[in-house]
Amino acid sequence: MADARRLYEKVADDLRAAIAKGDLRSGDSIPSEAELSQQHDVSRQTVRQALQQLTQEGLITGGQGRARTVRTYEPLEWHLSSYESRASHATRDPSGDQWSVDVQDQQRKPQQDVEVSLVKQPPDIVSERLAIAPGTLVVVRRRVRLVDEIPFQLADSYFVEELVRGTLLMEPGDQSAPGGLLASIGHPQVRYRDEIRVRMPLKDEATRLHLAPGTPVAEHIRTGYAEDGTSLRVMITIVPGDRHVMIYELDAS
Amino acid sequence: MADARRLYEKVADDLRAAIAKGDLRSGDSIPSEAELSQQHDVSRQTVRQALQQLTQEGLITGGQGRARTVRTYEPLEWHLSSYESRASHATRDPSGDQWSVDVQDQQRKPQQDVEVSLVKQPPDIVSERLAIAPGTLVVVRRRVRLVDEIPFQLADSYFVEELVRGTLLMEPGDQSAPGGLLASIGHPQVRYRDEIRVRMPLKDEATRLHLAPGTPVAEHIRTGYAEDGTSLRVMITIVPGDRHVMIYELDAS
DNA sequence: CAGTGGTCTAGACCACGCT
DNA sequence: GCGTGGTCTAGACCACTGG
């Protein structure tokens, strides 16, 4: 099956092959550590090393007390540019934000937990993009977005406080789209710049999103600009790789 | 520093804190396994478990014989939509592809190794997007894109053979942009759909791109469409997370 | 309660890189 | 050659999950 010299590689290759070949399908449980240890005549630690590698590759999942299973993926589509074809969707709702619409289009249940606060010292990433001096007051809207009761994204939006003072944006309960709200108070966003980085989650992010080991995330940073080129809003979203496909529709210019 | 009950978590937290605090900077080497083992009064295996976790988080890098170091990131910008502001770049070259231009703009040296072949059975992902029947002949252009001699991306383009028969596209040495070439033979792409997935690399991808353990990748799929809505081209790019930031510039419609 | 995975130890040998 | 990390074993105890 494989000519690996390392024992744990042989065990791992064996299972990888079984998964690729279809002997083990999504959701199936794989042999126990003890079984694999006997079958390959290696110590349990060596088996564990193999299994850890597969876990890190995102192929299997574990859990104390439960048998390990082959991991399943059914990612949600996240549409980041609204191409004309999507404008006709039945569930489109101009007052809600596009994300909720997107989720409902896919027959799943969106939900957002919002928390608003004021900060003087936002992360460097934010102050650079908002082009503000240190000490400028900033409003942060921290959202945990859930789908079918499961945490799906962490989405933090940052605005200069002066701009949104006294508006609904400061209300934690408000569920409307910040983009729409900015427009309604005379600050429409006419251009976006999106930056996407791919990395492993921080410990904190992994906890809050209940990420299985070996689940990478995308860090999606959207900066919204006004007509005159000033930046109005920065939104940083942490997107677990196992639950999302990000989609852009573009016109070739 | 931390109140973790697991020993390896304590060791890991300790190092994480040192990195966050700045005691250990990018590129610094961290204490050896033996040292950490003594300092925390745990076995070497426990130390290794902690270090493996940090490696998996992308915080440190290892290598047989060498001391482990704190990992450094200096990602390259990859511009996926050409916003007007970029049209003015001095190095813009209509004959080359946008990627090479991008890299040169950042004072680094691009290079591409191209390999062209014909296949009857492309991956499902491709046949679905090209909307072709099984058995349709497909041209594949497999490229390894390097920057400063280091492999940076795997970019595979797929075309229906009938469309590009006898053109330069079939020449392995050709370095011009397939997009430009498609246009020159009467098949301009007017629209793109990009899908971005985030996952851990396959074993094969990790090898070809010399990925350090704990490096996730983005799988970027671009489908190009003609005026009449038929798909002309599918390009699948494997993008290591430690070397890239993907950038989209959008007009709010 | 039996079986699973999770943590931890002590000790061994090997492969590599540097100086 | 010495110190580094990489692989492997044998055995122990704990924590959780399921029937």
Coordinates of C-alpha atoms (C1' of nucleotides) in Angstrom, one line a residue:
Chain A
M1 CA 0.0 0.0 0.0
A2 CA 2.8 2.3 0.9
D3 CA 6.6 2.2 1.2
A4 CA 6.9 4.5 4.1
R5 CA 9.8 3.7 6.4
R6 CA 8.2 5.2 9.4
L7 CA 5.7 3.0 11.2
Y8 CA 3.2 5.6 12.0
E9 CA 3.2 6.7 8.3
K10 CA 2.3 3.2 7.3
V11 CA -0.7 3.2 9.7
A12 CA -1.7 6.6 8.5
D13 CA -1.3 5.7 4.8
D14 CA -3.4 2.6 5.4
L15 CA -6.3 4.6 6.8
R16 CA -5.9 7.4 4.2
A17 CA -6.2 4.7 1.5
A18 CA -9.2 3.2 3.1
I19 CA -10.9 6.6 3.2
A20 CA -9.9 7.4 -0.4
K21 CA -11.0 4.1 -1.7
G22 CA -14.4 4.3 0.0
D23 CA -14.0 1.5 2.5
L24 CA -14.4 4.1 5.1
R25 CA -17.0 6.7 4.4
S26 CA -17.9 10.0 5.9
G27 CA -19.3 9.4 9.4
D28 CA -18.0 5.8 9.7
S29 CA -16.1 5.0 12.8
I30 CA -12.5 3.8 12.3
P31 CA -10.9 0.8 14.2
S32 CA -10.0 1.5 17.8
E33 CA -6.4 2.3 18.8
A34 CA -6.1 -1.2 20.3
E35 CA -7.2 -2.9 17.1
L36 CA -4.9 -0.9 15.0
S37 CA -2.1 -1.5 17.4
Q38 CA -2.6 -5.3 17.0
Q39 CA -3.2 -5.2 13.3
H40 CA 0.0 -3.4 12.5
D41 CA 2.0 -4.8 15.4
V42 CA 3.1 -1.4 16.7
S43 CA 2.7 0.3 20.1
R44 CA -0.4 2.3 20.9
Q45 CA 1.7 5.5 21.0
T46 CA 2.7 4.9 17.4
V47 CA -1.0 4.4 16.4
R48 CA -1.9 7.6 18.2
Q49 CA 0.8 9.4 16.3
A50 CA -0.7 8.3 13.0
L51 CA -4.2 9.2 14.2
Q52 CA -3.1 12.6 15.3
Q53 CA -1.6 13.2 11.9
L54 CA -4.9 12.3 10.3
T55 CA -6.8 14.5 12.7
Q56 CA -4.5 17.4 11.9
E57 CA -5.2 16.8 8.2
G58 CA -8.9 17.1 8.9
L59 CA -9.7 13.6 7.8
I60 CA -10.9 12.2 11.1
T61 CA -12.4 13.5 14.4
G62 CA -12.0 12.3 17.9
G63 CA -13.5 12.7 21.3
Q64 CA -12.9 11.1 24.6
G65 CA -14.9 8.0 25.1
R66 CA -16.2 7.9 21.6
A67 CA -14.8 6.1 18.6
R68 CA -13.1 8.2 16.0
T69 CA -15.0 8.8 12.9
V70 CA -14.3 9.9 9.3
R71 CA -15.0 13.6 9.2
T72 CA -18.0 15.1 7.2
Y73 CA -18.1 18.4 5.5
E74 CA -21.1 20.3 4.2
P75 CA -20.0 23.8 4.0
L76 CA -22.4 26.8 3.8
E77 CA -22.1 29.2 0.9
W78 CA -21.1 32.7 1.9
H79 CA -21.7 35.2 -0.9
L80 CA -19.4 38.2 -0.6
S81 CA -20.3 40.1 -3.7
S82 CA -23.9 40.3 -4.7
Y83 CA -24.1 39.6 -8.3
E84 CA -27.2 40.5 -10.2
S85 CA -28.4 37.0 -10.4
R86 CA -28.8 36.8 -6.7
A87 CA -31.0 39.9 -6.5
S88 CA -34.0 37.9 -7.5
H89 CA -34.0 35.6 -4.5
A90 CA -37.4 35.2 -2.9
T91 CA -36.1 35.6 0.6
R92 CA -34.2 38.8 -0.1
D93 CA -34.8 41.2 2.7
P94 CA -33.5 44.7 2.3
S95 CA -33.6 45.5 6.0
G96 CA -31.7 42.4 7.2
D97 CA -28.1 41.8 6.3
Q98 CA -27.0 39.7 3.4
W99 CA -25.6 37.0 5.6
S100 CA -28.9 36.1 7.1
V101 CA -30.5 36.0 3.7
D102 CA -27.8 33.8 2.4
V103 CA -28.3 31.3 5.2
Q104 CA -32.1 31.3 4.8
D105 CA -31.6 30.7 1.1
Q106 CA -29.9 27.5 2.1
Q107 CA -32.8 26.3 4.3
R108 CA -30.9 26.9 7.5
K109 CA -31.6 29.0 10.5
P110 CA -29.4 32.1 11.1
Q111 CA -29.0 33.9 14.4
Q112 CA -26.8 36.6 15.7
D113 CA -25.6 37.4 19.2
V114 CA -24.5 41.0 19.3
E115 CA -22.5 42.9 21.8
V116 CA -21.6 46.6 21.4
S117 CA -18.8 48.5 23.2
L118 CA -16.6 51.5 22.9
V119 CA -12.8 51.2 22.8
K120 CA -10.0 53.7 22.6
Q121 CA -7.3 51.3 21.5
P122 CA -8.6 49.0 18.7
P123 CA -6.2 46.5 17.2
D124 CA -3.5 47.9 14.9
I125 CA -5.1 46.2 11.9
V126 CA -8.2 48.3 12.5
S127 CA -6.6 51.7 13.2
E128 CA -4.5 51.4 10.1
R129 CA -7.5 50.7 7.9
L130 CA -9.7 53.3 9.6
A131 CA -6.8 55.8 9.3
I132 CA -7.3 57.1 12.8
A133 CA -5.0 58.6 15.4
P134 CA -4.3 56.7 18.6
G135 CA -6.9 57.5 21.2
T136 CA -9.8 58.0 18.7
L137 CA -13.0 56.6 20.1
V138 CA -14.2 53.5 18.2
V139 CA -17.5 51.6 18.4
V140 CA -17.1 47.8 18.2
R141 CA -20.0 45.5 17.3
R142 CA -19.0 42.0 18.2
R143 CA -21.2 39.4 16.7
V144 CA -21.3 35.6 17.0
R145 CA -23.2 34.4 14.1
L146 CA -24.9 31.0 14.5
V147 CA -26.5 28.6 12.1
D148 CA -28.9 26.0 13.4
E149 CA -27.7 26.9 16.9
I150 CA -24.1 26.2 16.1
P151 CA -21.5 29.0 16.2
F152 CA -20.4 29.7 12.6
Q153 CA -18.5 32.9 12.5
L154 CA -17.1 35.7 14.7
A155 CA -17.8 39.0 13.0
D156 CA -16.5 42.2 14.6
S157 CA -17.3 45.6 13.0
Y158 CA -15.5 48.8 13.9
F159 CA -16.7 52.4 13.3
V160 CA -15.4 55.8 14.4
E161 CA -17.7 56.8 17.2
E162 CA -18.2 60.3 16.0
L163 CA -19.8 59.0 12.9
V164 CA -22.4 56.8 14.4
R165 CA -23.1 58.6 17.7
G166 CA -26.7 58.3 18.8
T167 CA -27.8 55.9 16.0
L168 CA -29.2 52.4 16.2
L169 CA -25.8 51.0 15.6
M170 CA -25.1 51.5 19.2
E171 CA -28.0 49.4 20.2
P172 CA -27.0 45.8 21.0
G173 CA -30.4 44.5 20.1
D174 CA -30.4 45.9 16.6
Q175 CA -30.3 43.3 14.0
S176 CA -30.3 45.4 10.9
A177 CA -27.3 45.6 8.6
P178 CA -24.7 48.1 9.6
G179 CA -24.1 48.8 5.9
G180 CA -27.7 49.8 5.4
L181 CA -27.7 51.8 8.5
L182 CA -24.5 53.7 7.6
A183 CA -26.2 54.6 4.3
S184 CA -29.4 55.8 6.1
I185 CA -27.4 58.3 8.1
G186 CA -25.7 59.8 5.1
H187 CA -22.6 57.6 4.8
P188 CA -23.1 55.1 2.1
Q189 CA -20.2 52.7 1.3
V190 CA -19.4 52.7 -2.3
R191 CA -16.4 50.5 -2.4
Y192 CA -15.0 47.5 -0.4
R193 CA -11.6 46.1 -0.1
D194 CA -11.5 42.5 1.2
E195 CA -8.4 40.8 2.5
I196 CA -8.4 37.1 3.2
R197 CA -5.7 35.4 5.2
V198 CA -5.6 31.7 6.0
R199 CA -4.2 30.5 9.3
M200 CA -4.8 28.2 12.3
P201 CA -7.2 29.5 14.9
L202 CA -6.0 31.1 18.1
K203 CA -6.8 29.2 21.2
D204 CA -9.6 31.6 22.1
E205 CA -11.2 31.4 18.6
A206 CA -11.1 27.6 18.7
T207 CA -12.9 27.6 22.0
R208 CA -15.6 30.1 21.0
L209 CA -16.3 28.4 17.7
H210 CA -16.1 24.9 19.1
L211 CA -13.5 24.0 16.4
A212 CA -12.3 20.4 16.1
P213 CA -8.5 20.1 16.1
G214 CA -7.1 20.5 12.6
T215 CA -9.7 23.1 11.6
P216 CA -8.1 26.1 9.9
V217 CA -9.9 29.5 9.6
A218 CA -10.0 32.3 7.2
E219 CA -9.5 35.8 8.6
H220 CA -11.7 38.0 6.4
I221 CA -11.2 41.7 6.6
R222 CA -13.6 44.0 4.8
T223 CA -12.9 47.8 4.7
G224 CA -15.8 49.9 3.5
Y225 CA -15.1 53.3 1.8
A226 CA -17.1 56.4 1.2
E227 CA -17.3 58.2 -2.1
D228 CA -14.4 60.5 -1.1
G229 CA -12.1 57.6 -0.3
T230 CA -12.3 57.7 3.5
S231 CA -12.8 54.5 5.3
L232 CA -16.1 54.1 7.1
R233 CA -16.0 50.7 8.6
V234 CA -13.8 47.7 9.2
M235 CA -15.2 44.2 9.7
I236 CA -13.1 41.3 10.7
T237 CA -14.7 37.9 10.4
I238 CA -13.2 34.6 11.6
V239 CA -14.5 31.9 9.3
P240 CA -14.0 28.2 10.1
G241 CA -12.9 26.3 7.1
D242 CA -15.0 23.3 7.7
R243 CA -18.3 25.2 7.6
H244 CA -17.8 27.7 4.7
V245 CA -17.2 28.3 1.1
M246 CA -16.7 31.9 0.3
I247 CA -18.0 33.1 -3.0
Y248 CA -17.3 36.1 -5.2
E249 CA -19.0 36.9 -8.5
L250 CA -17.0 39.3 -10.6
D251 CA -17.3 41.1 -13.9
A252 CA -14.2 40.9 -15.9
S253 CA -13.3 44.5 -16.5
Chain B
M1 CA 0.7 32.2 34.0
A2 CA -2.1 29.7 33.3
D3 CA -4.2 27.4 35.4
A4 CA -4.4 24.5 32.9
R5 CA -4.7 21.2 34.6
R6 CA -2.9 19.3 31.8
L7 CA 0.9 19.5 32.0
Y8 CA 1.5 19.9 28.3
E9 CA -1.0 22.8 28.3
K10 CA 1.0 24.6 31.0
V11 CA 4.2 24.2 28.9
A12 CA 2.4 25.4 25.8
D13 CA 0.7 28.3 27.5
D14 CA 4.0 29.4 28.9
L15 CA 5.6 29.6 25.5
R16 CA 2.5 31.2 23.9
A17 CA 2.7 33.9 26.6
A18 CA 6.4 34.4 26.0
I19 CA 5.7 34.9 22.3
A20 CA 2.7 37.2 22.9
K21 CA 4.6 39.2 25.4
G22 CA 7.6 39.6 23.0
D23 CA 10.2 37.7 25.1
L24 CA 10.4 35.4 22.1
R25 CA 10.3 37.2 18.8
S26 CA 9.9 36.0 15.2
G27 CA 12.9 34.0 14.3
D28 CA 14.2 33.5 17.8
S29 CA 14.9 29.9 18.8
I30 CA 13.0 28.5 21.7
P31 CA 14.5 26.4 24.6
S32 CA 15.4 22.8 23.7
E33 CA 13.2 19.9 24.6
A34 CA 15.6 18.9 27.3
E35 CA 15.7 22.4 28.9
L36 CA 11.9 22.7 28.9
S37 CA 11.6 19.2 30.3
Q38 CA 13.8 20.2 33.3
Q39 CA 12.3 23.7 33.7
H40 CA 8.8 22.3 34.0
D41 CA 9.8 19.0 35.6
V42 CA 7.9 16.9 33.0
S43 CA 9.0 14.1 30.7
R44 CA 10.3 14.9 27.2
Q45 CA 7.2 13.4 25.6
T46 CA 5.0 15.8 27.4
V47 CA 7.2 18.7 26.3
R48 CA 6.9 17.3 22.7
Q49 CA 3.2 17.2 23.0
A50 CA 3.2 20.9 23.9
L51 CA 5.5 21.8 21.1
Q52 CA 3.5 19.8 18.6
Q53 CA 0.4 21.8 19.6
L54 CA 2.2 25.0 19.0
T55 CA 3.6 23.8 15.7
Q56 CA 0.0 22.9 14.7
E57 CA -1.1 26.4 15.6
G58 CA 1.5 27.7 13.3
L59 CA 3.4 29.5 16.1
I60 CA 6.7 27.6 15.8
T61 CA 8.7 25.6 13.2
G62 CA 10.9 22.7 13.7
G63 CA 13.4 20.7 11.8
Q64 CA 15.6 17.7 12.6
G65 CA 18.9 18.7 14.1
R66 CA 18.0 22.4 14.3
A67 CA 16.6 24.3 17.2
R68 CA 12.9 25.2 16.9
T69 CA 12.2 28.9 16.1
V70 CA 9.3 31.2 16.4
R71 CA 7.6 31.3 13.0
T72 CA 7.8 34.4 10.7
Y73 CA 5.1 35.5 8.3
E74 CA 5.4 38.0 5.5
P75 CA 2.6 37.2 3.1
L76 CA 2.5 38.2 -0.5
E77 CA -0.5 40.1 -1.8
W78 CA -2.5 38.3 -4.4
H79 CA -5.0 40.7 -6.2
L80 CA -7.9 38.8 -7.5
S81 CA -10.0 41.6 -8.9
S82 CA -8.3 44.3 -10.8
Y83 CA -9.7 47.5 -9.5
E84 CA -9.1 50.6 -11.5
S85 CA -6.5 52.0 -9.1
R86 CA -4.2 49.1 -10.0
A87 CA -4.4 49.8 -13.7
S88 CA -1.8 52.5 -13.4
H89 CA 1.0 50.3 -12.1
A90 CA 4.2 50.9 -13.9
T91 CA 5.0 47.2 -14.4
R92 CA 1.7 46.3 -15.8
D93 CA 2.2 44.0 -18.8
P94 CA -0.8 43.1 -20.9
S95 CA 0.9 40.0 -22.3
G96 CA 1.9 38.4 -19.0
D97 CA -0.6 37.3 -16.5
Q98 CA -1.7 39.4 -13.6
W99 CA 0.0 37.2 -11.0
S100 CA 3.5 37.8 -12.4
V101 CA 2.7 41.5 -12.4
D102 CA 1.5 41.4 -8.8
V103 CA 4.7 39.7 -7.7
Q104 CA 7.0 42.1 -9.5
D105 CA 5.1 45.0 -8.0
Q106 CA 6.2 43.7 -4.6
Q107 CA 9.8 43.6 -5.7
R108 CA 10.0 39.8 -5.8
K109 CA 10.8 37.4 -8.6
P110 CA 8.0 35.3 -10.1
Q111 CA 8.6 32.2 -12.1
Q112 CA 6.2 29.5 -13.5
D113 CA 6.8 25.9 -14.3
V114 CA 4.2 24.8 -16.8
E115 CA 3.1 21.3 -17.8
V116 CA 0.3 20.7 -20.3
S117 CA -1.6 17.5 -20.8
L118 CA -4.8 16.0 -22.1
V119 CA -7.2 14.2 -19.9
K120 CA -10.5 12.4 -20.4
Q121 CA -11.5 12.2 -16.8
P122 CA -11.0 15.5 -15.0
P123 CA -12.0 15.7 -11.3
D124 CA -15.7 16.0 -10.6
I125 CA -15.2 19.6 -9.4
V126 CA -14.0 20.5 -12.9
S127 CA -16.5 18.6 -15.0
E128 CA -19.4 20.0 -13.0
R129 CA -18.2 23.6 -13.6
L130 CA -17.3 23.1 -17.2
A131 CA -20.7 21.4 -17.6
I132 CA -19.3 18.6 -19.8
A133 CA -20.3 15.0 -20.3
P134 CA -18.0 12.3 -19.1
G135 CA -15.4 11.4 -21.7
T136 CA -15.0 15.0 -23.1
L137 CA -11.4 15.7 -23.8
V138 CA -10.0 18.4 -21.5
V139 CA -6.7 20.3 -21.7
V140 CA -5.0 20.8 -18.3
R141 CA -2.3 23.4 -17.7
R142 CA -0.6 22.5 -14.5
R143 CA 1.6 25.3 -13.2
V144 CA 3.8 25.5 -10.2
R145 CA 4.3 29.2 -9.4
L146 CA 7.4 30.2 -7.6
V147 CA 8.5 33.4 -5.9
D148 CA 12.2 33.9 -5.3
E149 CA 12.8 30.2 -6.2
I150 CA 10.3 29.1 -3.5
P151 CA 7.1 27.2 -4.6
F152 CA 4.2 29.5 -3.8
Q153 CA 1.1 28.1 -5.5
L154 CA -0.2 25.2 -7.5
A155 CA -2.4 26.5 -10.3
D156 CA -4.2 24.1 -12.6
S157 CA -6.3 25.4 -15.4
Y158 CA -8.8 23.3 -17.4
F159 CA -10.3 24.0 -20.8
V160 CA -12.4 21.9 -23.2
E161 CA -10.0 20.7 -25.8
E162 CA -12.2 21.5 -28.8
L163 CA -12.1 25.1 -27.8
V164 CA -8.3 25.6 -27.7
R165 CA -7.2 23.0 -30.3
G166 CA -4.1 24.1 -32.1
T167 CA -3.5 27.3 -30.1
L168 CA -0.6 28.4 -28.0
L169 CA -2.4 27.2 -24.9
M170 CA -1.2 23.7 -25.7
E171 CA 2.4 24.8 -25.7
P172 CA 4.1 24.0 -22.3
G173 CA 6.6 26.8 -22.8
D174 CA 4.0 29.5 -23.3
Q175 CA 4.0 32.0 -20.5
S176 CA 1.2 34.3 -21.6
A177 CA -2.0 34.5 -19.7
P178 CA -4.6 31.9 -20.7
G179 CA -7.3 34.6 -20.2
G180 CA -5.7 36.8 -22.8
L181 CA -5.2 33.9 -25.1
L182 CA -8.8 32.8 -24.8
A183 CA -9.9 36.3 -25.7
S184 CA -7.6 36.4 -28.7
I185 CA -9.2 33.3 -30.2
G186 CA -12.6 34.7 -29.9
H187 CA -13.6 33.5 -26.4
P188 CA -13.4 36.4 -24.0
Q189 CA -14.3 35.7 -20.4
V190 CA -16.8 38.3 -19.2
R191 CA -17.6 37.0 -15.8
Y192 CA -15.9 35.0 -13.0
R193 CA -17.2 33.1 -10.1
D194 CA -14.6 32.4 -7.4
E195 CA -15.1 29.8 -4.7
I196 CA -12.7 29.8 -1.7
R197 CA -12.4 26.9 0.7
V198 CA -10.1 26.7 3.6
R199 CA -8.6 23.3 4.6
M200 CA -5.5 21.4 5.6
P201 CA -3.3 20.4 2.6
L202 CA -3.3 16.9 1.2
K203 CA 0.0 15.0 1.8
D204 CA 0.9 15.5 -1.9
E205 CA 0.3 19.3 -1.8
A206 CA 2.3 19.6 1.4
T207 CA 5.2 17.9 -0.3
R208 CA 5.1 19.9 -3.5
L209 CA 4.8 23.2 -1.7
H210 CA 7.3 22.4 1.0
L211 CA 4.7 23.3 3.6
A212 CA 5.7 23.3 7.3
P213 CA 3.4 21.3 9.5
G214 CA 0.5 23.4 10.7
T215 CA 0.2 25.3 7.4
P216 CA -3.4 25.4 6.1
V217 CA -4.2 26.2 2.5
A218 CA -7.0 27.9 0.6
E219 CA -8.4 26.1 -2.4
H220 CA -9.3 28.9 -4.8
I221 CA -11.6 27.9 -7.7
R222 CA -12.2 30.4 -10.5
T223 CA -14.7 29.6 -13.2
G224 CA -14.6 31.9 -16.2
Y225 CA -17.8 32.5 -18.3
A226 CA -18.5 33.7 -21.8
E227 CA -21.1 36.3 -22.7
D228 CA -23.7 33.6 -23.3
G229 CA -23.2 32.1 -19.9
T230 CA -21.2 29.0 -20.9
S231 CA -18.2 28.2 -18.8
L232 CA -14.8 28.5 -20.6
R233 CA -12.3 27.7 -18.0
V234 CA -11.8 26.4 -14.5
M235 CA -8.7 27.2 -12.6
I236 CA -7.9 25.6 -9.3
T237 CA -5.3 27.2 -7.2
I238 CA -3.8 25.8 -4.0
V239 CA -2.7 28.7 -1.9
P240 CA -0.5 28.2 1.2
G241 CA -1.8 30.4 4.0
D242 CA 1.6 31.4 5.4
R243 CA 2.6 33.1 2.1
H244 CA -0.5 34.9 0.9
V245 CA -3.1 37.5 1.5
M246 CA -5.9 37.3 -1.1
I247 CA -7.4 40.7 -2.0
Y248 CA -10.6 41.7 -3.7
E249 CA -11.6 45.2 -4.5
L250 CA -15.4 45.6 -5.1
D251 CA -17.8 48.3 -6.0
A252 CA -20.9 48.2 -3.8
S253 CA -23.6 47.7 -6.3
Chain C
dC1 C1' -19.4 -1.3 33.8
dA2 C1' -16.6 -2.2 29.7
dG3 C1' -14.4 0.1 26.1
dT4 C1' -12.9 4.2 24.2
dG5 C1' -9.6 7.8 23.9
dG6 C1' -6.5 11.3 26.8
dT7 C1' -2.4 12.1 29.5
dC8 C1' 2.0 10.9 31.3
dT9 C1' 6.5 8.5 32.4
dA10 C1' 11.3 6.4 31.5
dG11 C1' 14.1 4.9 28.6
dA12 C1' 16.1 3.7 24.0
dC13 C1' 17.9 4.3 19.5
dC14 C1' 18.3 7.0 15.2
dA15 C1' 19.0 11.0 11.8
dC16 C1' 20.4 15.3 11.1
dG17 C1' 23.1 19.9 11.4
dC18 C1' 26.5 22.5 12.9
dT19 C1' 31.1 23.8 14.3
Chain D
dG1 C1' 31.2 14.7 17.9
dC2 C1' 27.8 16.7 20.4
dG3 C1' 23.3 18.5 20.8
dT4 C1' 19.2 18.8 18.5
dG5 C1' 14.8 16.9 17.3
dG6 C1' 12.4 12.3 15.3
dT7 C1' 10.7 7.7 16.1
dC8 C1' 9.3 3.9 19.0
dT9 C1' 8.2 0.9 23.0
dA10 C1' 5.8 -0.8 27.4
dG11 C1' 3.2 0.2 30.8
dA12 C1' 0.3 3.1 33.9
dC13 C1' -3.6 5.8 35.3
dC14 C1' -7.5 8.8 34.3
dA15 C1' -11.9 10.7 32.0
dC16 C1' -15.5 10.2 29.3
dT17 C1' -19.5 7.8 26.7
dG18 C1' -22.3 4.3 25.8
dG19 C1' -25.3 0.5 26.5

